[in-house]
Amino acid sequence: MASPHAEGRPGKEIGGAIPRFSWKSSLVILVVLGATGWSVVGTGFNLLELLTSGDPVGRFLSGMFPPDLSGAALQATGTGIMETFQMSLLGAIIGSIVAFPLAALGTRQNVLVGSSRTYRALLSIPYHLSRFLTNVFRSVPDILWALIFVVALGLGPFPGTLALAVHSAGVLGKLYGETLEAVPSRPVNALHSTGASGLGLFLFGRLPQAMSGFTSLTLYMWESNIRSATILGFVGAGGIGQQILVSMQLFNYSRLATLVAATVVLVLLVDRLSAAIRKRLVN
Amino acid sequence: MPDEGNKPVRGFALEGVTVRFGRVEALKDLNLSVEPGEQAAVIGASGAGKSTLFNVLTRNVPLAAGRVTVGGRDLFAMPARELKAVRRQVGLVHQAYNLIPQLSVGMNAALGEIGSMSNLRLIKTLLLGPDAGLTARVSGALDRLGLGEQIRTRTADVSGGQQQRAAVARLLVQSPGLVLADEPFAAVDPVTTDRVIETLAELNREGATLLINLHDVEVARRFPRVVALREGGVVFDGPPEQLTEERLGEIYAGETPGSVERGPEDPEVSGGVTPRKQDPARRLEGRDGLPAR
């Protein structure tokens, strides 16, 4: 029912769901367009080139068919796939073992009301230390860690696994810590109010509530590691990536096709498996 | 059992206590003293400061002014170690149970002892479960509350009423000198209410002081002492007979007396089941068919 007040005014149209014209929105659009053009020029982005250079692309694609299914190719693929799987699994497991104490220390403590400044500052030292470590582990990408470990330890899956472990420790350390901090706090505070120590609060208050989250995050890390592990070979850190690189350099495109297809299957399988386990955990 | 050097904590006194949250004064120059072994019900409209009063007694909020003594000692001046010793003797029951849902009912009850566990014992308990002595006390407490069968059941898998009884079992295991019960009957069925009242009565007979927040004035009337808060101060403190309708009108100005402040969150109590038909005070005095100790 229209009120007399509204009737007195000329009816305002509601308009569509697209924002109305304003100087601010026009400016935003101009800036986005400008940045896009600048990036196109900067990267030499040219789809025409992709279409007109049909010859090398066609040669590459036709070279991939039929895929090389010879015994040697299948053996190389199998070894690579297995190595990649092992690297990703071990990386996630070691990462989670290292991440656990880092997250435990990097969780904000229940502080007593009325405790001194010095006490609070002392309490925050391990917190900041572990946060710093997880940040370093996490912010260096795994492929950079792999380069570092390859230089230090030589070629092979061992430096690759270490790289995944260090990066996973950083990522999981942060995510575990966030999970621990996000658990419902009232039961934890109730234990605190009956005199529980910091360790008691952690073991019986936060940890049981965070455990299923930890498992789910670790599985996700494994999924993510299997994708990373496929390219660590490009810097000599083992796995199927190393085989892919060699096939590329030898222009052995039919073997490359087998390797790439196997990689896709592996990644999909692990994704499915991990998702299925995580779904069961939630229910 | 409390450590050596721990004097029993039972009575408490608040002198001129003010608590501020930002610009809001939750408690204003509040004076209240409760003697060891006493039972007192606290009533008041929502926002009157009832929960803040409880948070002050566990030193969970800072004081803007005033002094709180628990067991004769200044609660806010004591060092962390002493505070822990005091907290071990303060038992809490909440409307929201505050159990760890992933742990078994038995483990939650065993956590009543968590305040007195050394780090080594904490780890042992985590890996191997409670030791024989604690296990015996836990199963005794659960049996008393009719939860003996559920000792190994995940807490999340039992009903709300059973969770509240598990919380009371935890209280029994803790065996505190001062019991703070914050709306313990707000979200539970009558059977659980009965059990909770019986258990609180037993603890009281064993010497524990009992302070209980209630939204139901009729239940509060059955306690020998009623304390009413309004706008952060005590506006009534005396026997329930002196609690006239007129007084209640002042206490609950702007609200219906006895109305449920927080609507029942538990589907079990839809319809606002409140323990009107029971007589907690008489039960607390042990005259109502309770087994004599």
PDB file of N, CA, C and O in Angstrom, chain A residues 112-115 119 186-201 203-210, chain B residues 59-62 80 83-84 87-88 90 92 96 98-103 107 111 114-115 119 122-123 125-126 170 174:
ATOM      1  N   LEU A 112      45.730 -15.140  31.607  1.00  0.00           N
ATOM      2  CA  LEU A 112      45.015 -14.829  32.841  1.00  0.00           C
ATOM      3  C   LEU A 112      44.719 -13.344  32.888  1.00  0.00           C
ATOM      4  O   LEU A 112      45.587 -12.529  32.597  1.00  0.00           O
ATOM      5  N   VAL A 113      43.498 -13.017  33.271  1.00  0.00           N
ATOM      6  CA  VAL A 113      43.143 -11.617  33.460  1.00  0.00           C
ATOM      7  C   VAL A 113      43.979 -11.074  34.607  1.00  0.00           C
ATOM      8  O   VAL A 113      44.059 -11.691  35.669  1.00  0.00           O
ATOM      9  N   GLY A 114      44.638  -9.953  34.347  1.00  0.00           N
ATOM     10  CA  GLY A 114      45.401  -9.324  35.426  1.00  0.00           C
ATOM     11  C   GLY A 114      46.838  -9.822  35.506  1.00  0.00           C
ATOM     12  O   GLY A 114      47.534  -9.494  36.454  1.00  0.00           O
ATOM     13  N   SER A 115      47.302 -10.637  34.504  1.00  0.00           N
ATOM     14  CA  SER A 115      48.698 -11.044  34.566  1.00  0.00           C
ATOM     15  C   SER A 115      49.570  -9.914  34.036  1.00  0.00           C
ATOM     16  O   SER A 115      49.118  -9.062  33.273  1.00  0.00           O
ATOM     17  N   TYR A 119      54.976 -11.037  31.766  1.00  0.00           N
ATOM     18  CA  TYR A 119      54.494 -12.410  31.626  1.00  0.00           C
ATOM     19  C   TYR A 119      53.879 -12.612  30.251  1.00  0.00           C
ATOM     20  O   TYR A 119      54.152 -13.584  29.561  1.00  0.00           O
ATOM     21  N   ARG A 186      34.239 -21.700  24.243  1.00  0.00           N
ATOM     22  CA  ARG A 186      33.617 -21.776  25.574  1.00  0.00           C
ATOM     23  C   ARG A 186      33.996 -23.024  26.351  1.00  0.00           C
ATOM     24  O   ARG A 186      34.300 -22.924  27.547  1.00  0.00           O
ATOM     25  N   PRO A 187      34.004 -24.214  25.724  1.00  0.00           N
ATOM     26  CA  PRO A 187      34.462 -25.374  26.492  1.00  0.00           C
ATOM     27  C   PRO A 187      35.912 -25.231  26.954  1.00  0.00           C
ATOM     28  O   PRO A 187      36.260 -25.667  28.048  1.00  0.00           O
ATOM     29  N   VAL A 188      36.741 -24.582  26.111  1.00  0.00           N
ATOM     30  CA  VAL A 188      38.143 -24.385  26.477  1.00  0.00           C
ATOM     31  C   VAL A 188      38.233 -23.436  27.667  1.00  0.00           C
ATOM     32  O   VAL A 188      38.948 -23.679  28.642  1.00  0.00           O
ATOM     33  N   ASN A 189      37.473 -22.349  27.595  1.00  0.00           N
ATOM     34  CA  ASN A 189      37.487 -21.398  28.705  1.00  0.00           C
ATOM     35  C   ASN A 189      36.960 -22.025  29.990  1.00  0.00           C
ATOM     36  O   ASN A 189      37.408 -21.681  31.088  1.00  0.00           O
ATOM     37  N   ALA A 190      35.998 -22.936  29.838  1.00  0.00           N
ATOM     38  CA  ALA A 190      35.462 -23.588  31.027  1.00  0.00           C
ATOM     39  C   ALA A 190      36.553 -24.401  31.719  1.00  0.00           C
ATOM     40  O   ALA A 190      36.669 -24.395  32.944  1.00  0.00           O
ATOM     41  N   LEU A 191      37.381 -25.092  30.919  1.00  0.00           N
ATOM     42  CA  LEU A 191      38.494 -25.848  31.512  1.00  0.00           C
ATOM     43  C   LEU A 191      39.504 -24.890  32.142  1.00  0.00           C
ATOM     44  O   LEU A 191      40.041 -25.147  33.214  1.00  0.00           O
ATOM     45  N   HIS A 192      39.748 -23.778  31.451  1.00  0.00           N
ATOM     46  CA  HIS A 192      40.678 -22.773  31.982  1.00  0.00           C
ATOM     47  C   HIS A 192      40.199 -22.254  33.332  1.00  0.00           C
ATOM     48  O   HIS A 192      40.970 -22.050  34.249  1.00  0.00           O
ATOM     49  N   SER A 193      38.904 -22.078  33.440  1.00  0.00           N
ATOM     50  CA  SER A 193      38.331 -21.538  34.677  1.00  0.00           C
ATOM     51  C   SER A 193      38.377 -22.533  35.828  1.00  0.00           C
ATOM     52  O   SER A 193      38.130 -22.174  36.963  1.00  0.00           O
ATOM     53  N   THR A 194      38.625 -23.827  35.521  1.00  0.00           N
ATOM     54  CA  THR A 194      38.752 -24.775  36.625  1.00  0.00           C
ATOM     55  C   THR A 194      40.224 -25.116  36.860  1.00  0.00           C
ATOM     56  O   THR A 194      40.524 -26.129  37.459  1.00  0.00           O
ATOM     57  N   GLY A 195      41.109 -24.246  36.369  1.00  0.00           N
ATOM     58  CA  GLY A 195      42.510 -24.344  36.745  1.00  0.00           C
ATOM     59  C   GLY A 195      43.380 -25.167  35.824  1.00  0.00           C
ATOM     60  O   GLY A 195      44.499 -25.516  36.186  1.00  0.00           O
ATOM     61  N   ALA A 196      42.909 -25.483  34.610  1.00  0.00           N
ATOM     62  CA  ALA A 196      43.720 -26.280  33.695  1.00  0.00           C
ATOM     63  C   ALA A 196      44.947 -25.487  33.238  1.00  0.00           C
ATOM     64  O   ALA A 196      44.862 -24.280  33.027  1.00  0.00           O
ATOM     65  N   SER A 197      46.080 -26.187  33.056  1.00  0.00           N
ATOM     66  CA  SER A 197      47.298 -25.534  32.588  1.00  0.00           C
ATOM     67  C   SER A 197      47.236 -25.353  31.075  1.00  0.00           C
ATOM     68  O   SER A 197      46.317 -25.859  30.420  1.00  0.00           O
ATOM     69  N   GLY A 198      48.230 -24.645  30.535  1.00  0.00           N
ATOM     70  CA  GLY A 198      48.277 -24.428  29.090  1.00  0.00           C
ATOM     71  C   GLY A 198      48.296 -25.748  28.324  1.00  0.00           C
ATOM     72  O   GLY A 198      47.576 -25.918  27.345  1.00  0.00           O
ATOM     73  N   LEU A 199      49.110 -26.694  28.799  1.00  0.00           N
ATOM     74  CA  LEU A 199      49.183 -27.995  28.133  1.00  0.00           C
ATOM     75  C   LEU A 199      47.845 -28.726  28.230  1.00  0.00           C
ATOM     76  O   LEU A 199      47.382 -29.328  27.262  1.00  0.00           O
ATOM     77  N   GLY A 200      47.223 -28.658  29.392  1.00  0.00           N
ATOM     78  CA  GLY A 200      45.921 -29.313  29.582  1.00  0.00           C
ATOM     79  C   GLY A 200      44.877 -28.739  28.642  1.00  0.00           C
ATOM     80  O   GLY A 200      44.105 -29.478  28.025  1.00  0.00           O
ATOM     81  N   LEU A 201      44.862 -27.420  28.522  1.00  0.00           N
ATOM     82  CA  LEU A 201      43.896 -26.776  27.627  1.00  0.00           C
ATOM     83  C   LEU A 201      44.127 -27.214  26.189  1.00  0.00           C
ATOM     84  O   LEU A 201      43.182 -27.477  25.447  1.00  0.00           O
ATOM     85  N   LEU A 203      45.756 -30.050  25.060  1.00  0.00           N
ATOM     86  CA  LEU A 203      45.542 -31.476  24.809  1.00  0.00           C
ATOM     87  C   LEU A 203      44.076 -31.878  24.882  1.00  0.00           C
ATOM     88  O   LEU A 203      43.604 -32.688  24.106  1.00  0.00           O
ATOM     89  N   PHE A 204      43.353 -31.302  25.859  1.00  0.00           N
ATOM     90  CA  PHE A 204      41.990 -31.777  26.085  1.00  0.00           C
ATOM     91  C   PHE A 204      40.924 -30.774  25.653  1.00  0.00           C
ATOM     92  O   PHE A 204      39.762 -31.119  25.570  1.00  0.00           O
ATOM     93  N   GLY A 205      41.334 -29.528  25.409  1.00  0.00           N
ATOM     94  CA  GLY A 205      40.351 -28.536  25.005  1.00  0.00           C
ATOM     95  C   GLY A 205      40.380 -28.282  23.504  1.00  0.00           C
ATOM     96  O   GLY A 205      39.398 -28.498  22.806  1.00  0.00           O
ATOM     97  N   ARG A 206      41.556 -27.853  23.014  1.00  0.00           N
ATOM     98  CA  ARG A 206      41.617 -27.452  21.607  1.00  0.00           C
ATOM     99  C   ARG A 206      41.836 -28.639  20.669  1.00  0.00           C
ATOM    100  O   ARG A 206      41.181 -28.763  19.650  1.00  0.00           O
ATOM    101  N   LEU A 207      42.790 -29.504  21.026  1.00  0.00           N
ATOM    102  CA  LEU A 207      43.185 -30.567  20.107  1.00  0.00           C
ATOM    103  C   LEU A 207      42.024 -31.486  19.704  1.00  0.00           C
ATOM    104  O   LEU A 207      41.825 -31.729  18.506  1.00  0.00           O
ATOM    105  N   PRO A 208      41.247 -32.006  20.652  1.00  0.00           N
ATOM    106  CA  PRO A 208      40.162 -32.910  20.221  1.00  0.00           C
ATOM    107  C   PRO A 208      39.185 -32.224  19.276  1.00  0.00           C
ATOM    108  O   PRO A 208      38.654 -32.843  18.362  1.00  0.00           O
ATOM    109  N   GLN A 209      38.983 -30.936  19.487  1.00  0.00           N
ATOM    110  CA  GLN A 209      38.033 -30.219  18.645  1.00  0.00           C
ATOM    111  C   GLN A 209      38.606 -29.910  17.275  1.00  0.00           C
ATOM    112  O   GLN A 209      37.859 -29.673  16.320  1.00  0.00           O
ATOM    113  N   ALA A 210      39.952 -29.905  17.165  1.00  0.00           N
ATOM    114  CA  ALA A 210      40.584 -29.522  15.892  1.00  0.00           C
ATOM    115  C   ALA A 210      40.987 -30.733  15.060  1.00  0.00           C
ATOM    116  O   ALA A 210      41.343 -30.597  13.899  1.00  0.00           O
TER     117      ALA A 210
ATOM    118  N   ARG B  59      37.625 -14.737  37.826  1.00  0.00           N
ATOM    119  CA  ARG B  59      38.635 -13.809  37.310  1.00  0.00           C
ATOM    120  C   ARG B  59      38.766 -13.942  35.797  1.00  0.00           C
ATOM    121  O   ARG B  59      39.860 -14.106  35.261  1.00  0.00           O
ATOM    122  N   ASN B  60      37.667 -13.876  35.134  1.00  0.00           N
ATOM    123  CA  ASN B  60      37.680 -13.908  33.675  1.00  0.00           C
ATOM    124  C   ASN B  60      37.440 -12.540  33.055  1.00  0.00           C
ATOM    125  O   ASN B  60      37.491 -12.406  31.843  1.00  0.00           O
ATOM    126  N   VAL B  61      37.138 -11.541  33.874  1.00  0.00           N
ATOM    127  CA  VAL B  61      37.055 -10.170  33.366  1.00  0.00           C
ATOM    128  C   VAL B  61      37.836  -9.273  34.329  1.00  0.00           C
ATOM    129  O   VAL B  61      37.891  -9.556  35.525  1.00  0.00           O
ATOM    130  N   PRO B  62      38.479  -8.232  33.807  1.00  0.00           N
ATOM    131  CA  PRO B  62      39.207  -7.329  34.692  1.00  0.00           C
ATOM    132  C   PRO B  62      38.261  -6.407  35.466  1.00  0.00           C
ATOM    133  O   PRO B  62      37.188  -6.059  34.978  1.00  0.00           O
ATOM    134  N   ALA B  80      49.615 -16.271  39.506  1.00  0.00           N
ATOM    135  CA  ALA B  80      48.964 -17.269  38.645  1.00  0.00           C
ATOM    136  C   ALA B  80      48.849 -18.628  39.326  1.00  0.00           C
ATOM    137  O   ALA B  80      47.816 -19.299  39.236  1.00  0.00           O
ATOM    138  N   LEU B  83      46.134 -18.592  41.835  1.00  0.00           N
ATOM    139  CA  LEU B  83      44.837 -18.494  41.152  1.00  0.00           C
ATOM    140  C   LEU B  83      44.409 -19.867  40.636  1.00  0.00           C
ATOM    141  O   LEU B  83      43.241 -20.256  40.748  1.00  0.00           O
ATOM    142  N   LYS B  84      45.370 -20.613  40.099  1.00  0.00           N
ATOM    143  CA  LYS B  84      45.059 -21.949  39.608  1.00  0.00           C
ATOM    144  C   LYS B  84      44.539 -22.815  40.747  1.00  0.00           C
ATOM    145  O   LYS B  84      43.571 -23.572  40.578  1.00  0.00           O
ATOM    146  N   ARG B  87      41.074 -21.814  41.420  1.00  0.00           N
ATOM    147  CA  ARG B  87      40.158 -22.231  40.349  1.00  0.00           C
ATOM    148  C   ARG B  87      39.834 -23.720  40.417  1.00  0.00           C
ATOM    149  O   ARG B  87      38.749 -24.132  40.049  1.00  0.00           O
ATOM    150  N   ARG B  88      40.812 -24.512  40.859  1.00  0.00           N
ATOM    151  CA  ARG B  88      40.556 -25.945  41.002  1.00  0.00           C
ATOM    152  C   ARG B  88      39.377 -26.200  41.930  1.00  0.00           C
ATOM    153  O   ARG B  88      38.744 -27.242  41.877  1.00  0.00           O
ATOM    154  N   VAL B  90      36.777 -24.156  42.316  1.00  0.00           N
ATOM    155  CA  VAL B  90      35.551 -23.501  41.878  1.00  0.00           C
ATOM    156  C   VAL B  90      34.936 -24.320  40.745  1.00  0.00           C
ATOM    157  O   VAL B  90      35.567 -24.500  39.705  1.00  0.00           O
ATOM    158  N   LEU B  92      32.018 -25.125  37.907  1.00  0.00           N
ATOM    159  CA  LEU B  92      31.084 -24.358  37.068  1.00  0.00           C
ATOM    160  C   LEU B  92      30.092 -25.282  36.377  1.00  0.00           C
ATOM    161  O   LEU B  92      30.465 -26.334  35.868  1.00  0.00           O
ATOM    162  N   ALA B  96      25.113 -24.031  28.701  1.00  0.00           N
ATOM    163  CA  ALA B  96      25.626 -24.596  27.452  1.00  0.00           C
ATOM    164  C   ALA B  96      26.545 -25.790  27.680  1.00  0.00           C
ATOM    165  O   ALA B  96      27.295 -26.156  26.796  1.00  0.00           O
ATOM    166  N   ASN B  98      29.246 -26.810  27.986  1.00  0.00           N
ATOM    167  CA  ASN B  98      30.680 -26.578  27.806  1.00  0.00           C
ATOM    168  C   ASN B  98      31.525 -27.833  27.931  1.00  0.00           C
ATOM    169  O   ASN B  98      32.558 -27.840  28.586  1.00  0.00           O
ATOM    170  N   LEU B  99      31.067 -28.901  27.314  1.00  0.00           N
ATOM    171  CA  LEU B  99      31.865 -30.125  27.255  1.00  0.00           C
ATOM    172  C   LEU B  99      32.617 -30.144  25.933  1.00  0.00           C
ATOM    173  O   LEU B  99      32.307 -29.376  25.030  1.00  0.00           O
ATOM    174  N   ILE B 100      33.599 -31.050  25.830  1.00  0.00           N
ATOM    175  CA  ILE B 100      34.305 -31.221  24.561  1.00  0.00           C
ATOM    176  C   ILE B 100      33.557 -32.307  23.791  1.00  0.00           C
ATOM    177  O   ILE B 100      33.610 -33.481  24.160  1.00  0.00           O
ATOM    178  N   PRO B 101      32.841 -31.954  22.730  1.00  0.00           N
ATOM    179  CA  PRO B 101      31.920 -32.906  22.091  1.00  0.00           C
ATOM    180  C   PRO B 101      32.603 -34.127  21.501  1.00  0.00           C
ATOM    181  O   PRO B 101      31.979 -35.173  21.387  1.00  0.00           O
ATOM    182  N   GLN B 102      33.894 -34.008  21.130  1.00  0.00           N
ATOM    183  CA  GLN B 102      34.573 -35.132  20.469  1.00  0.00           C
ATOM    184  C   GLN B 102      35.053 -36.184  21.464  1.00  0.00           C
ATOM    185  O   GLN B 102      35.377 -37.286  21.076  1.00  0.00           O
ATOM    186  N   LEU B 103      35.156 -35.813  22.735  1.00  0.00           N
ATOM    187  CA  LEU B 103      35.654 -36.766  23.728  1.00  0.00           C
ATOM    188  C   LEU B 103      34.499 -37.596  24.269  1.00  0.00           C
ATOM    189  O   LEU B 103      33.335 -37.216  24.157  1.00  0.00           O
ATOM    190  N   MET B 107      35.551 -39.277  29.568  1.00  0.00           N
ATOM    191  CA  MET B 107      36.714 -38.394  29.549  1.00  0.00           C
ATOM    192  C   MET B 107      36.318 -36.974  29.946  1.00  0.00           C
ATOM    193  O   MET B 107      37.034 -36.307  30.685  1.00  0.00           O
ATOM    194  N   LEU B 111      37.746 -34.770  33.158  1.00  0.00           N
ATOM    195  CA  LEU B 111      38.381 -33.457  33.041  1.00  0.00           C
ATOM    196  C   LEU B 111      38.081 -32.569  34.255  1.00  0.00           C
ATOM    197  O   LEU B 111      38.682 -31.514  34.409  1.00  0.00           O
ATOM    198  N   ILE B 114      41.284 -31.960  35.735  1.00  0.00           N
ATOM    199  CA  ILE B 114      42.365 -31.448  34.886  1.00  0.00           C
ATOM    200  C   ILE B 114      43.216 -30.389  35.582  1.00  0.00           C
ATOM    201  O   ILE B 114      44.419 -30.305  35.365  1.00  0.00           O
ATOM    202  N   GLY B 115      42.576 -29.615  36.454  1.00  0.00           N
ATOM    203  CA  GLY B 115      43.311 -28.548  37.134  1.00  0.00           C
ATOM    204  C   GLY B 115      44.407 -29.070  38.047  1.00  0.00           C
ATOM    205  O   GLY B 115      45.370 -28.373  38.341  1.00  0.00           O
ATOM    206  N   ASN B 119      51.951 -32.116  34.088  1.00  0.00           N
ATOM    207  CA  ASN B 119      52.077 -32.295  32.638  1.00  0.00           C
ATOM    208  C   ASN B 119      52.233 -33.763  32.264  1.00  0.00           C
ATOM    209  O   ASN B 119      51.661 -34.222  31.283  1.00  0.00           O
ATOM    210  N   LEU B 122      48.945 -35.407  32.462  1.00  0.00           N
ATOM    211  CA  LEU B 122      48.095 -35.001  31.340  1.00  0.00           C
ATOM    212  C   LEU B 122      48.379 -35.866  30.120  1.00  0.00           C
ATOM    213  O   LEU B 122      47.464 -36.368  29.470  1.00  0.00           O
ATOM    214  N   ILE B 123      49.677 -36.054  29.831  1.00  0.00           N
ATOM    215  CA  ILE B 123      50.049 -36.830  28.643  1.00  0.00           C
ATOM    216  C   ILE B 123      49.656 -38.291  28.821  1.00  0.00           C
ATOM    217  O   ILE B 123      49.123 -38.926  27.912  1.00  0.00           O
ATOM    218  N   THR B 125      47.222 -39.388  30.640  1.00  0.00           N
ATOM    219  CA  THR B 125      45.765 -39.464  30.522  1.00  0.00           C
ATOM    220  C   THR B 125      45.340 -39.403  29.060  1.00  0.00           C
ATOM    221  O   THR B 125      44.421 -40.100  28.632  1.00  0.00           O
ATOM    222  N   LEU B 126      46.060 -38.571  28.283  1.00  0.00           N
ATOM    223  CA  LEU B 126      45.731 -38.463  26.861  1.00  0.00           C
ATOM    224  C   LEU B 126      45.963 -39.793  26.142  1.00  0.00           C
ATOM    225  O   LEU B 126      45.133 -40.233  25.348  1.00  0.00           O
ATOM    226  N   ARG B 170      31.227 -34.114  35.833  1.00  0.00           N
ATOM    227  CA  ARG B 170      32.542 -33.471  35.854  1.00  0.00           C
ATOM    228  C   ARG B 170      32.706 -32.652  37.143  1.00  0.00           C
ATOM    229  O   ARG B 170      33.759 -32.647  37.768  1.00  0.00           O
ATOM    230  N   GLN B 174      35.383 -33.105  40.173  1.00  0.00           N
ATOM    231  CA  GLN B 174      36.192 -31.972  40.628  1.00  0.00           C
ATOM    232  C   GLN B 174      36.043 -31.766  42.133  1.00  0.00           C
ATOM    233  O   GLN B 174      36.972 -31.370  42.804  1.00  0.00           O
TER     234      GLN B 174
END
